[in-house]
Short mmCIF file of C-alpha atoms and ligand atoms in Angstrom, two decimals:
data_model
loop_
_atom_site.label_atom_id
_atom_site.label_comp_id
_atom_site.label_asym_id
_atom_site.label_seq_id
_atom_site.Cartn_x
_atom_site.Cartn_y
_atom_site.Cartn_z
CA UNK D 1 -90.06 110.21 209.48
CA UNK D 2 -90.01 113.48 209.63
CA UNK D 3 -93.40 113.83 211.80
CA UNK D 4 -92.08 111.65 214.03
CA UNK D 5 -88.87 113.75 215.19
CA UNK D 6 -91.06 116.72 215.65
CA UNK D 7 -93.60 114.42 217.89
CA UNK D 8 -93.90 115.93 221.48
CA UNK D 9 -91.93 113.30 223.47
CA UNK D 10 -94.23 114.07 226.56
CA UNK D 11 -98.21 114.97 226.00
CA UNK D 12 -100.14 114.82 229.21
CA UNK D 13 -103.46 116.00 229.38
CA UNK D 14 -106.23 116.53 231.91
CA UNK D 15 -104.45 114.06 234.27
CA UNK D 16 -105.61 113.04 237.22
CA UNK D 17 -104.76 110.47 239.90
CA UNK D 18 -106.95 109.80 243.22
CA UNK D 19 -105.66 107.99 246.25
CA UNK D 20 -109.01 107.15 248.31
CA UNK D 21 -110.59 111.10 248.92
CA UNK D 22 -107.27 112.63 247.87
CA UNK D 23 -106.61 114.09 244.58
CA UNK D 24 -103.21 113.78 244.53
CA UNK D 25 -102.74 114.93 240.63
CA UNK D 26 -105.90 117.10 239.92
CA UNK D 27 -105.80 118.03 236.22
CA UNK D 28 -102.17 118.40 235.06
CA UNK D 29 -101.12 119.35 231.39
CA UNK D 30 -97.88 119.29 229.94
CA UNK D 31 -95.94 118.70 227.25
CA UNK D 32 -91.76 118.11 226.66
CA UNK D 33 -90.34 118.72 223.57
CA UNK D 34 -87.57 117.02 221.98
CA UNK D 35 -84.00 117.70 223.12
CA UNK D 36 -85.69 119.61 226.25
CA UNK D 37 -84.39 119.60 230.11
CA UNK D 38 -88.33 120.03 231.62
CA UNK D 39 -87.99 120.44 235.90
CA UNK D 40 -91.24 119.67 237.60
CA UNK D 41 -90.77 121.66 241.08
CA UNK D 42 -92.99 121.60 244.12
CA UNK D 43 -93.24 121.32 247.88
CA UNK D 44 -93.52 117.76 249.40
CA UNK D 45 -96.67 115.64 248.39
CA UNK D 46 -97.29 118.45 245.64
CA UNK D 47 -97.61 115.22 242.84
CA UNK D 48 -94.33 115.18 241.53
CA UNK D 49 -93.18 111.82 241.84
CA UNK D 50 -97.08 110.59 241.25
CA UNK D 51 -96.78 112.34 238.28
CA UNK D 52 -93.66 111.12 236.76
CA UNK D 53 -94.24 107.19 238.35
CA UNK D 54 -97.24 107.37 235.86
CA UNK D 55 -95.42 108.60 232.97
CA UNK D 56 -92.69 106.01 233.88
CA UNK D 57 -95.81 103.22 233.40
CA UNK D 58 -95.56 102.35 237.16
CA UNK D 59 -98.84 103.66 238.32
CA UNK D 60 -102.20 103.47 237.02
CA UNK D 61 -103.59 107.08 236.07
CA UNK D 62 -107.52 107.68 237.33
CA UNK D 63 -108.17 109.90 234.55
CA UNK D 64 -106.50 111.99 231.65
CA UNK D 65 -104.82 110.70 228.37
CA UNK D 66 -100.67 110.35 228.28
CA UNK D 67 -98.34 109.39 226.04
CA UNK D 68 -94.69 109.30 226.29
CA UNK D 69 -92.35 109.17 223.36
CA UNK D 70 -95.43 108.27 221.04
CA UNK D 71 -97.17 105.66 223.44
CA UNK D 72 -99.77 105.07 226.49
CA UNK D 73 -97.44 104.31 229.12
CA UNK D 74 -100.25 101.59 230.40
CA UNK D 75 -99.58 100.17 227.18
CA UNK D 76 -96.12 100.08 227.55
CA UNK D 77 -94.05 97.27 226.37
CA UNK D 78 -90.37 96.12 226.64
CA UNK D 79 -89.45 97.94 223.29
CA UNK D 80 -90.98 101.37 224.59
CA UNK D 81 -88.96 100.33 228.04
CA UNK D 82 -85.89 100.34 226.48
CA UNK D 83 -85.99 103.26 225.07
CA UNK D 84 -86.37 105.13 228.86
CA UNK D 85 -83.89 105.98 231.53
CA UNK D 86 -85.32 105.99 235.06
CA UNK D 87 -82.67 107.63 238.25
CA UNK D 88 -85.25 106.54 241.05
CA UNK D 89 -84.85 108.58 244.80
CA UNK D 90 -84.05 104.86 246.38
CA UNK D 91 -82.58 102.51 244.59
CA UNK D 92 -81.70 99.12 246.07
CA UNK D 93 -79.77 96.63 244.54
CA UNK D 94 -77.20 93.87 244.99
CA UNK D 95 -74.79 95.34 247.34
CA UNK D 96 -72.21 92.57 246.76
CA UNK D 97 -71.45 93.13 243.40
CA UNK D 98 -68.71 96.02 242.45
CA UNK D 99 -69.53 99.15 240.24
CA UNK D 100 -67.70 97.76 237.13
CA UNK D 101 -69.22 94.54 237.30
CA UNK D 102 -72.78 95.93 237.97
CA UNK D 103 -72.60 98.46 235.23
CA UNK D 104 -71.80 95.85 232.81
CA UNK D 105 -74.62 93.60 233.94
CA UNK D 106 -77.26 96.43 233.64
CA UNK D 107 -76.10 97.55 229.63
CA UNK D 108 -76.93 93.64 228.79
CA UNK D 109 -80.55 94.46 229.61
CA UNK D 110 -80.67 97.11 226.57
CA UNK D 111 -80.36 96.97 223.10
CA UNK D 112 -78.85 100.40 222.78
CA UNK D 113 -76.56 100.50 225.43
CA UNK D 114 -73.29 103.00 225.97
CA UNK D 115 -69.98 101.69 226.64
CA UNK D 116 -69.93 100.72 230.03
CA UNK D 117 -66.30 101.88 231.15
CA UNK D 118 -67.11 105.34 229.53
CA UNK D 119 -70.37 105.47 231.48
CA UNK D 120 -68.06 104.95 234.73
CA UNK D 121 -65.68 107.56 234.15
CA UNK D 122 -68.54 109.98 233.01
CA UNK D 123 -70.06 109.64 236.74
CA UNK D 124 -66.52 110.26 237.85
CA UNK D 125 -66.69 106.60 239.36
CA UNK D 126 -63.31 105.37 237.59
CA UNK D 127 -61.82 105.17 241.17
CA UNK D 128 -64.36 103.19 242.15
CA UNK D 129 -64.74 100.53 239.83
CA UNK D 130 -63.64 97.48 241.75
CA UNK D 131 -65.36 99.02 244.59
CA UNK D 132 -68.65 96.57 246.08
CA UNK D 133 -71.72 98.92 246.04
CA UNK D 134 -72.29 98.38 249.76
CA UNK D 135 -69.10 100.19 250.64
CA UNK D 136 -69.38 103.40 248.48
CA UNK D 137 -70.37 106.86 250.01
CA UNK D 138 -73.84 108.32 249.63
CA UNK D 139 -72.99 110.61 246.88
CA UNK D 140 -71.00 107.98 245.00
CA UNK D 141 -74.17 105.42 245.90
CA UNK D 142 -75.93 108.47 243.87
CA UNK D 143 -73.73 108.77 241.06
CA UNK D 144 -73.93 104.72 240.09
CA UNK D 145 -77.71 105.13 239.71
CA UNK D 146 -77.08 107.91 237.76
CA UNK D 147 -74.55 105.53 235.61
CA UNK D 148 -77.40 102.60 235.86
CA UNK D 149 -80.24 105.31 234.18
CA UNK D 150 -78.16 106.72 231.41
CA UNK D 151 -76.66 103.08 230.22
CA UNK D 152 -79.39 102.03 228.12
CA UNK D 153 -78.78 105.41 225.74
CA UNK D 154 -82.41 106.86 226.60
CA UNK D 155 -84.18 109.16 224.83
CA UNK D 156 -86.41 110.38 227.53
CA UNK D 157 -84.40 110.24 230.46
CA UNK D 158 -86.20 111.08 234.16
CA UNK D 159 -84.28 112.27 237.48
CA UNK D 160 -85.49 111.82 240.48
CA UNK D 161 -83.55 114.20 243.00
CA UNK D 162 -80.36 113.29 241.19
CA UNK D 163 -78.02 114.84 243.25
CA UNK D 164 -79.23 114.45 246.79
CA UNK D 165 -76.06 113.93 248.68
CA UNK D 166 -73.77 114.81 246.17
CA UNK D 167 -70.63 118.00 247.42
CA UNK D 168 -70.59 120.93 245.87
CA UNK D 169 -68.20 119.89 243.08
CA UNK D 170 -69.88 116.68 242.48
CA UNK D 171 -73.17 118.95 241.48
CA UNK D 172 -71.53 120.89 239.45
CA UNK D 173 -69.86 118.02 237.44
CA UNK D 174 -73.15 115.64 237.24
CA UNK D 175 -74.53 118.98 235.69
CA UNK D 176 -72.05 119.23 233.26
CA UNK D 177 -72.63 115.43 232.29
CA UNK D 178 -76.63 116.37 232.16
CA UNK D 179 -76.02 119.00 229.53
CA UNK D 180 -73.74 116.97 227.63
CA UNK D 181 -76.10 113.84 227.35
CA UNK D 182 -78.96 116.96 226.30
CA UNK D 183 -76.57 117.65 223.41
CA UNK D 184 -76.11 114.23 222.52
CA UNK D 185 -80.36 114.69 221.86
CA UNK D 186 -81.69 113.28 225.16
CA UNK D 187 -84.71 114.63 226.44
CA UNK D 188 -84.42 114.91 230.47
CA UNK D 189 -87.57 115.49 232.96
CA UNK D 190 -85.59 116.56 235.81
CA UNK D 191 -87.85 116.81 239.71
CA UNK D 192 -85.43 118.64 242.27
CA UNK D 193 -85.92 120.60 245.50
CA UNK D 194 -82.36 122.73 244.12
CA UNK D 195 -83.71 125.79 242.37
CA UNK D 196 -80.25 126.44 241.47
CA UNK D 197 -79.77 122.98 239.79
CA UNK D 198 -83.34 123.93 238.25
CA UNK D 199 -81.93 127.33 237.16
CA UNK D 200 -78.59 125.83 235.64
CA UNK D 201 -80.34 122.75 233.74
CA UNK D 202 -83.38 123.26 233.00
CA UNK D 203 -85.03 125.00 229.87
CA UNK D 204 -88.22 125.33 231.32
CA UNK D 205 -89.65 124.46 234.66
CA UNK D 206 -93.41 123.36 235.92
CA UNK D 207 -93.86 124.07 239.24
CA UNK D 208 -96.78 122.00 241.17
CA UNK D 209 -98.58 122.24 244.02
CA UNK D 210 -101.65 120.48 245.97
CA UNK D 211 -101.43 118.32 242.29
CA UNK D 212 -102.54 121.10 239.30
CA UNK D 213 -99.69 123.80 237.94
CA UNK D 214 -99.19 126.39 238.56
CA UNK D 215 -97.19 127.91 236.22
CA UNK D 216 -94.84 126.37 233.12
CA UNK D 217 -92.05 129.24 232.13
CA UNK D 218 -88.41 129.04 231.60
CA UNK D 219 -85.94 130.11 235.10
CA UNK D 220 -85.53 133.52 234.00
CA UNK D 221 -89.45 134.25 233.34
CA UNK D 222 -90.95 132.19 236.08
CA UNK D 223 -93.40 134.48 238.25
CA UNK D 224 -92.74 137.60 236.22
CA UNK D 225 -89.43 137.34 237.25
CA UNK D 226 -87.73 139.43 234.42
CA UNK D 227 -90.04 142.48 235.50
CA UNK D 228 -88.63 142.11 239.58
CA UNK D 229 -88.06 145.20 241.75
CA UNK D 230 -84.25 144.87 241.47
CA UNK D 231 -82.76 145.81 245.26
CA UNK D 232 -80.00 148.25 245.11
CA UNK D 233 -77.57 148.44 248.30
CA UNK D 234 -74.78 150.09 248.96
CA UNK D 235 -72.99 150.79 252.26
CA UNK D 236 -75.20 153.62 253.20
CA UNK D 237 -78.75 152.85 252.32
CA UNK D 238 -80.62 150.51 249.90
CA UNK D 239 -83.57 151.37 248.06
CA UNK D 240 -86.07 149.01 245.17
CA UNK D 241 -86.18 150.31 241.57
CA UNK D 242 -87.09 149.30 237.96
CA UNK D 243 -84.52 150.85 236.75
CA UNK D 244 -81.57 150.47 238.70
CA UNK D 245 -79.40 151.63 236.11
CA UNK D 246 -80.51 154.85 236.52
CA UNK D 247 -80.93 155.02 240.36
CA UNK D 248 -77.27 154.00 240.14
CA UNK D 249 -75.64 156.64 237.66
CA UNK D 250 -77.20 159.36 240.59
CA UNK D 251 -75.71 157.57 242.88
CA UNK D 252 -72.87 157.48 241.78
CA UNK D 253 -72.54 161.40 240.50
CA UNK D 254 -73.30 162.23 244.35
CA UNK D 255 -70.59 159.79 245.29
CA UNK D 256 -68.46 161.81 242.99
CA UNK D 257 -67.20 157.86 241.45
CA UNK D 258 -67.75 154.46 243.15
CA UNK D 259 -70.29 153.60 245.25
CA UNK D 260 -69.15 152.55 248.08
CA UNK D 261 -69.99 148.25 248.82
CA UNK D 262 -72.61 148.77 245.76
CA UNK D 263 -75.05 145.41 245.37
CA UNK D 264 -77.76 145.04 242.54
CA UNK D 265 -79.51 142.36 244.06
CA UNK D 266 -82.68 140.51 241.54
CA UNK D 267 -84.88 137.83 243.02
CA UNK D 268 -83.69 134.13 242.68
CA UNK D 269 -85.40 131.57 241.87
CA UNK D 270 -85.93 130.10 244.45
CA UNK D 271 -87.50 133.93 246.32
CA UNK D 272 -89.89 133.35 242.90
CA UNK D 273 -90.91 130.06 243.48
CA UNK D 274 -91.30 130.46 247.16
CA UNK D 275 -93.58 133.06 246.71
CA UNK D 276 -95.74 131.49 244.13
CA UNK D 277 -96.01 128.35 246.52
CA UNK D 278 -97.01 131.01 249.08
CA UNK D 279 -94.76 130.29 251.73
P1 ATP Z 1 -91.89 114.83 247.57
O1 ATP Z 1 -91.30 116.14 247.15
O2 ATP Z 1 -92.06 114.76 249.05
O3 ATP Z 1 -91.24 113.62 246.97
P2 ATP Z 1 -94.13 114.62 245.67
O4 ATP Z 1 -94.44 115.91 245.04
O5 ATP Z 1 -93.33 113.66 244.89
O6 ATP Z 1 -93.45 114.87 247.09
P3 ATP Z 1 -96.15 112.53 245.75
O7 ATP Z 1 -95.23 111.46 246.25
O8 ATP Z 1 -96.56 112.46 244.34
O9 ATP Z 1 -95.53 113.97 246.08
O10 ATP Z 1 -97.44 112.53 246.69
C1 ATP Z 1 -98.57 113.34 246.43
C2 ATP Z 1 -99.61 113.08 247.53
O11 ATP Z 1 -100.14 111.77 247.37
C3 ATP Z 1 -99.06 113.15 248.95
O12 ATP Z 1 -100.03 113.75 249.76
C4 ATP Z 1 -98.85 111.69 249.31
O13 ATP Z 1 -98.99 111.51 250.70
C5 ATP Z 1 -99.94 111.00 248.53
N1 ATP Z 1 -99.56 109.63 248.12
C6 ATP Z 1 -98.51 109.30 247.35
N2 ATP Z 1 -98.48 107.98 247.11
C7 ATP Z 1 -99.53 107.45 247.75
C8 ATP Z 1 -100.06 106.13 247.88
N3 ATP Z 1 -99.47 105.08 247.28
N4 ATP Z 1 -101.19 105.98 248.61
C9 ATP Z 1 -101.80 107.03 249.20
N5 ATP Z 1 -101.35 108.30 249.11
C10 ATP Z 1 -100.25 108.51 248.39
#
């Protein structure tokens, strides 16, 4: 068995995927590794969600070989199905039923499933549970689909925008559920427009654009990023530097002591990314 732990749970390569003239994916490799939270970033229409609806085995490729936790997703079955979580951008189901009761119906349709109840409360939905789905909030509409994805126990778990609508301490609690579900051993492709959700999650990120990659790195590499000018500031002047340490001990001997309103400012990701999408 061993072989098969160590198996790449994504391997896409050469992929491709026309829509009349446009090449919407035009020659994408990757691969995820076990255990892994993988971002794919981009701008609108970059691929993203062309790319993972074809992993997911809902669109045909043109060209390119995939496999996804050991099989062709055209080949697909119910078995391999099961073994996925999917957190869609829009979701629609039956707004007449209530969270509890539609959590409960979704873990009959895997073999695998969690405990529905603790599924709930992990979403931070427990208030909610007699609630119908039509009446909840945006960001609590969010969280259920979140609940719906991770019910089956997947191994390979995708999210779509995940936390679109969600407040500030929502985020930061769905994260905290995200890394705890990648040390249970789930494997999590994660598409967001939040670089900082990308920079907290994910172990490495792909970012896309006009369909091929651009570059695959982890947050603190991406674009060279370690090697950034770092911006110095302080209340009378700023100035770039390699090594701001230095610039800053100077400083602070002419300052005789502490530098008055002193910033050591690094680009974010997000400053990286923008300027590798060229915007
Ligand atoms: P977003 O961040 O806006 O969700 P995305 O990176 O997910 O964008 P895709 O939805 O994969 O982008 O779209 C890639 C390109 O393919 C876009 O130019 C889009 O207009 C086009 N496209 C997507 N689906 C279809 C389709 N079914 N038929 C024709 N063109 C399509």
């Amino acid at each position: 068995m061993w072989h098969r732990e160590a198996m790449s749970v994504v391997k896409v390569h050469g992929l491709t995927k026309q829509y009349g003239e446009l090449n919407a994916v035009a020659g994408v490799d990757l691969i995820i590794e076990p255990g892994e939270i993988f971002s794919l970033l981009g701008p609108n229409g970059a691929g993203k969600t062309t790319t993972v609806e074809i992993l997911e085995g809902f669109r045909p490729r043109s060209s390119g070989s995939v496999s996804v936790l050991g099989v062709d997703p055209n080949d697909g079955d119910s078995t391999w199905r099961n073994r996925l979580g999917i957190v869609h951008q829009n979701s629609q189901d039956a707004g007449d039923l209530s969270v509890v009761e539609t959590v409960h119906h979704f873990a009959k349709y895997y073999r695998n499933s969690r405990d529905a109840d603790e599924v709930i409360s992990a979403v931070g939905l427990d208030e909610k549970r007699g609630s119908l789905i039509r009446n909840l909030s945006g960001g609590q509409r969010r969280r259920l689909d979140v609940a719906l994805g991770i019910i089956g126990n997947p191994e390979l778990l995708f999210l779509d925008e995940p936390t679109t609508g969600f407040d500030p301490e929502a985020r930061r609690q769905f994260w905290d559920l995200i890394k705890s579900l990648q040390h249970a051993g789930t494997t999590i492709l994660l598409t967001t427009h939040y670089l900082d959700e990308a920079e907290a999650l994910a172990d490495r990120v792909a970012v896309i654009n006009r369909g091929k990659i651009v570059e695959v790195a982890t947050p603190a590499t991406l674009g060279n990023r370690q090697n950034a000018l770092a911006l110095v500031k302080w209340r009378d002047g700023e100035s770039e530097s390699n090594q701001p340490t230095e610039f800053i001990k100077e400083l602070a001997a002419k300052y005789h002591g502490e530098i008055p309103e002193l910033q050591v400012i690094r680009p974010s990701l997000e400053d990286i990314y923008l300027r590798m999408i060229g915007e």
